[in-house]
């Protein structure tokens, strides 16, 4: 799987689009508002930049893309009034992979600015938006040009499917039936990717610059824990049922694995300490209950979760299995989820970390 070109959320504003099925992600962003507020307040007071450079990594599309940026600008404008300072210019860098629906974002910029001015009841500083279509597992900005980096629900995605996991039969991710080499391969791919991410951002951030990163993770140290794997185990079951009925070829199923890893807080912390460029200011775990999040106006948790997942994973499934089976697959997926969720609560675990760039070594 060519992750860079295949991984993107469902485009547009249709029934299965990410724009209309991302309330879960919105809730996760709202849960970390206090961390962003703490970070940008400290950063702005200490630096007073004339141009504040904000990068939103893995921005996707739809209303969630602007939530953190809006919060940051509001906080800075409030600080400017309190300190009797002129508003800075804002440089907002919206990043995601090339297949992302950037058109949706660009079409929303004028209404975003208008809404922000109305909410603040005053004219904000000049705000310049840029689209940056590229993988964040590499350099994407010039040296020491960023002040604030935000990413929510992006860093659990890997740069590629781990190698050497051909024996992960009957699964599309890690599970309690996955061989130990599969669990190890997924973890090591996360280590390589997250370490590279930190190294690249360390070169792009100014001294004292901040990052607030929220990753879909797990509390447990068990890499095949149900809290991170169950939602994919249900997808694997739906696919396997279609194999047994001859709808999907077995070899097609056995060669599909999701490029994702849900780290524990200790795994995130370890990579930050090993890379060495950042101070850890906060490391928190939160959770979002699937049942309380309606991705559509349909009052069925299984349907809502199925729609949320479809908006995220359908392009990868279409790339591998073809479009013809999608309706059948997600119907089966919904039925299994509805049965499970009528008996047991389903949660998403979030690992959020606030990092500050350490001073550069001077010789």
Coordinates of C-alpha atoms in Angstrom, one line a residue, residues 83-337:
X83 CA -1.1 43.9 27.1
X84 CA -2.2 46.8 24.9
X85 CA -0.2 45.3 22.0
X86 CA -0.9 45.4 18.3
X87 CA -2.2 42.1 16.9
X88 CA 0.5 40.0 15.2
X89 CA 0.2 38.6 11.7
X90 CA -0.9 35.0 11.6
X91 CA 0.6 32.5 9.2
X92 CA -1.5 29.3 9.2
X93 CA 0.0 26.2 7.6
X94 CA -2.6 23.5 6.9
X95 CA -0.8 20.2 6.3
X96 CA -2.0 16.7 5.2
X97 CA -1.2 14.1 2.6
X98 CA -1.7 15.0 -1.1
X99 CA -5.0 13.1 -1.3
X100 CA -6.6 15.3 1.3
X101 CA -9.6 17.5 0.4
X102 CA -7.8 20.8 0.5
X103 CA -10.5 22.4 -1.7
X104 CA -12.9 22.0 1.1
X105 CA -10.5 23.9 3.4
X106 CA -9.8 26.7 1.0
X107 CA -13.5 27.3 0.3
X108 CA -14.1 27.7 4.0
X109 CA -11.3 30.3 4.8
X110 CA -13.4 33.4 4.1
X111 CA -16.3 32.2 6.3
X112 CA -13.8 31.2 9.0
X113 CA -12.3 34.7 9.0
X114 CA -15.7 36.3 9.0
X115 CA -16.9 34.2 11.9
X116 CA -13.8 34.9 13.9
X117 CA -14.1 38.6 13.5
X118 CA -17.8 38.5 14.5
X119 CA -17.0 36.4 17.6
X120 CA -14.2 38.7 18.7
X121 CA -16.2 41.8 17.8
X122 CA -13.0 43.4 16.5
X123 CA -10.6 43.1 13.6
X124 CA -8.0 40.4 14.1
X125 CA -4.5 40.7 12.8
X126 CA -3.9 39.7 9.1
X127 CA -4.3 36.0 8.7
X128 CA -2.6 34.1 5.8
X129 CA -3.4 30.5 5.0
X130 CA -1.2 28.0 3.1
X131 CA -1.9 24.4 2.1
X132 CA 1.1 22.0 2.6
X133 CA 0.4 18.7 0.9
X134 CA 3.1 16.3 2.2
X135 CA 3.8 13.6 4.7
X136 CA 4.8 15.0 8.1
X137 CA 7.2 12.1 8.4
X138 CA 9.8 14.3 6.7
X139 CA 10.9 17.9 6.5
X140 CA 8.0 20.2 5.3
X141 CA 8.9 23.7 6.6
X142 CA 12.1 25.8 6.7
X143 CA 14.5 25.8 9.7
X144 CA 13.2 27.6 12.8
X145 CA 10.1 29.1 11.3
X146 CA 7.3 27.5 13.4
X147 CA 6.0 28.8 16.7
X148 CA 3.1 26.4 17.4
X149 CA 2.4 22.9 16.0
X150 CA -0.9 21.1 16.6
X151 CA -1.9 17.7 15.5
X152 CA -5.0 15.7 16.6
X153 CA -5.7 12.1 15.5
X154 CA -2.9 12.1 12.9
X155 CA 0.1 10.5 14.5
X156 CA -1.4 7.1 15.0
X157 CA -1.2 6.7 11.2
X158 CA 2.1 5.1 10.2
X159 CA 4.2 6.1 7.1
X160 CA 3.7 2.5 5.8
X161 CA 2.4 -0.9 6.7
X162 CA 5.1 -2.7 8.7
X163 CA 7.2 -5.2 6.8
X164 CA 7.4 -8.9 7.6
X165 CA 3.8 -9.4 8.8
X166 CA 2.6 -11.8 6.1
X167 CA 1.7 -14.3 8.9
X168 CA -0.9 -11.9 10.4
X169 CA -3.6 -14.2 9.0
X170 CA -7.2 -13.4 9.8
X171 CA -6.3 -9.9 11.1
X172 CA -6.0 -6.4 9.6
X173 CA -4.2 -5.0 12.6
X174 CA -2.7 -6.3 15.8
X175 CA -5.0 -8.5 17.9
X176 CA -4.8 -11.2 20.5
X177 CA -4.3 -13.7 17.8
X178 CA -1.5 -11.9 16.0
X179 CA 2.0 -13.5 16.2
X180 CA 4.5 -11.8 18.4
X181 CA 6.6 -10.7 15.4
X182 CA 3.6 -8.7 14.1
X183 CA 3.2 -6.8 17.4
X184 CA 6.9 -6.1 17.4
X185 CA 6.9 -4.9 13.7
X186 CA 4.0 -2.5 14.4
X187 CA 5.7 -1.0 17.5
X188 CA 9.1 -0.7 15.7
X189 CA 7.5 1.1 12.8
X190 CA 5.8 3.5 15.2
X191 CA 9.2 4.1 16.9
X192 CA 10.9 5.0 13.6
X193 CA 8.0 7.2 12.4
X194 CA 7.5 9.1 15.6
X195 CA 11.2 9.6 16.2
X196 CA 11.6 11.0 12.6
X197 CA 8.5 13.3 13.2
X198 CA 10.1 14.7 16.4
X199 CA 13.5 15.2 14.7
X200 CA 11.9 17.1 11.7
X201 CA 9.8 19.3 13.9
X202 CA 12.7 20.1 16.2
X203 CA 14.5 21.6 13.2
X204 CA 11.5 23.5 12.1
X205 CA 10.4 25.0 15.4
X206 CA 12.0 28.1 17.0
X207 CA 13.5 27.8 20.5
X208 CA 10.7 27.7 23.0
X209 CA 8.2 26.7 20.2
X210 CA 5.4 24.3 21.3
X211 CA 3.7 21.2 20.0
X212 CA 0.3 19.8 21.2
X213 CA -0.1 16.3 19.9
X214 CA -3.1 14.1 20.4
X215 CA -2.8 10.5 19.3
X216 CA -5.4 7.7 19.4
X217 CA -3.7 5.3 21.8
X218 CA -4.3 3.0 24.7
X219 CA -3.8 3.0 28.5
X220 CA -2.5 -0.6 28.7
X221 CA 1.0 -1.7 28.0
X222 CA -0.5 -4.7 26.1
X223 CA 0.0 -4.0 22.4
X224 CA -3.0 -6.2 21.5
X225 CA -5.3 -4.6 24.1
X226 CA -9.0 -4.6 23.3
X227 CA -9.2 -0.9 24.0
X228 CA -7.2 -0.2 20.8
X229 CA -7.8 -3.3 18.7
X230 CA -11.4 -4.1 19.0
X231 CA -12.8 -1.7 16.4
X232 CA -10.4 -3.2 13.8
X233 CA -11.2 -6.8 14.9
X234 CA -14.8 -6.1 14.1
X235 CA -13.8 -4.9 10.6
X236 CA -11.6 -8.1 10.2
X237 CA -14.6 -10.3 11.2
X238 CA -16.9 -8.6 8.6
X239 CA -14.2 -9.1 5.9
X240 CA -13.6 -12.7 7.0
X241 CA -17.3 -13.5 6.8
X242 CA -17.3 -12.2 3.2
X243 CA -14.3 -14.4 2.5
X244 CA -16.2 -17.5 3.8
X245 CA -19.1 -16.6 1.5
X246 CA -16.8 -16.2 -1.5
X247 CA -17.4 -12.5 -1.9
X248 CA -13.8 -11.7 -1.2
X249 CA -10.8 -13.9 -2.1
X250 CA -8.9 -15.2 0.9
X251 CA -5.5 -14.1 -0.4
X252 CA -6.8 -10.5 -0.9
X253 CA -8.0 -10.5 2.7
X254 CA -4.7 -11.9 4.0
X255 CA -2.6 -9.2 2.3
X256 CA -4.5 -6.3 3.8
X257 CA -3.2 -4.6 7.0
X258 CA -4.0 -1.1 8.3
X259 CA -1.0 1.3 8.7
X260 CA -1.8 2.4 12.2
X261 CA -0.4 2.1 15.7
X262 CA -2.0 3.1 19.0
X263 CA 0.7 3.8 21.5
X264 CA 0.6 3.9 25.2
X265 CA 1.7 7.1 27.1
X266 CA 5.0 5.4 28.1
X267 CA 5.8 4.6 24.5
X268 CA 5.1 8.2 23.4
X269 CA 7.2 9.5 26.3
X270 CA 10.1 7.1 25.6
X271 CA 10.5 8.3 22.0
X272 CA 10.5 12.0 23.1
X273 CA 13.2 11.3 25.7
X274 CA 15.3 9.3 23.2
X275 CA 15.1 12.0 20.5
X276 CA 16.0 14.7 23.1
X277 CA 15.0 18.0 21.5
X278 CA 11.9 18.6 23.6
X279 CA 10.8 19.2 27.2
X280 CA 7.6 17.3 28.2
X281 CA 5.3 19.8 29.9
X282 CA 2.2 17.6 30.0
X283 CA 1.3 14.0 29.2
X284 CA -2.4 13.2 29.6
X285 CA -4.8 10.4 28.8
X286 CA -8.5 11.1 28.0
X287 CA -11.3 9.1 26.5
X288 CA -14.2 9.6 24.2
X289 CA -17.2 7.3 24.4
X290 CA -18.4 6.2 20.9
X291 CA -22.0 5.9 22.2
X292 CA -22.3 9.6 22.9
X293 CA -21.1 10.7 19.5
X294 CA -23.6 10.8 16.7
X295 CA -21.8 11.0 13.4
X296 CA -25.2 11.4 11.7
X297 CA -28.7 12.2 13.0
X298 CA -29.5 8.5 13.2
X299 CA -29.9 7.2 16.8
X300 CA -28.1 3.9 16.4
X301 CA -24.6 3.7 17.9
X302 CA -23.5 0.9 15.5
X303 CA -24.6 3.0 12.6
X304 CA -22.9 6.1 13.9
X305 CA -19.6 4.3 14.6
X306 CA -19.7 2.6 11.2
X307 CA -20.2 5.9 9.4
X308 CA -17.3 7.5 11.4
X309 CA -15.0 4.6 10.5
X310 CA -16.2 4.6 6.9
X311 CA -15.3 8.2 6.5
X312 CA -11.8 7.4 7.7
X313 CA -10.9 4.0 6.2
X314 CA -13.0 3.6 3.1
X315 CA -10.4 5.0 0.6
X316 CA -7.9 2.4 1.8
X317 CA -10.4 -0.4 1.6
X318 CA -11.5 0.7 -1.9
X319 CA -7.9 0.8 -3.1
X320 CA -7.3 -2.8 -2.0
X321 CA -10.7 -4.5 -2.4
X322 CA -12.5 -2.3 -4.9
X323 CA -15.6 -0.2 -4.5
X324 CA -18.2 -2.8 -5.3
X325 CA -18.2 -4.5 -1.9
X326 CA -18.3 -1.3 0.3
X327 CA -22.0 -1.2 1.0
X328 CA -22.1 -4.8 1.9
X329 CA -19.0 -4.6 4.1
X330 CA -20.2 -1.6 6.1
X331 CA -23.6 -3.1 6.5
X332 CA -22.1 -6.1 8.1
X333 CA -19.7 -4.0 10.1
X334 CA -22.6 -2.0 11.5
X335 CA -24.6 -5.1 12.5
X336 CA -21.6 -6.5 14.4
X337 CA -21.0 -3.2 16.1

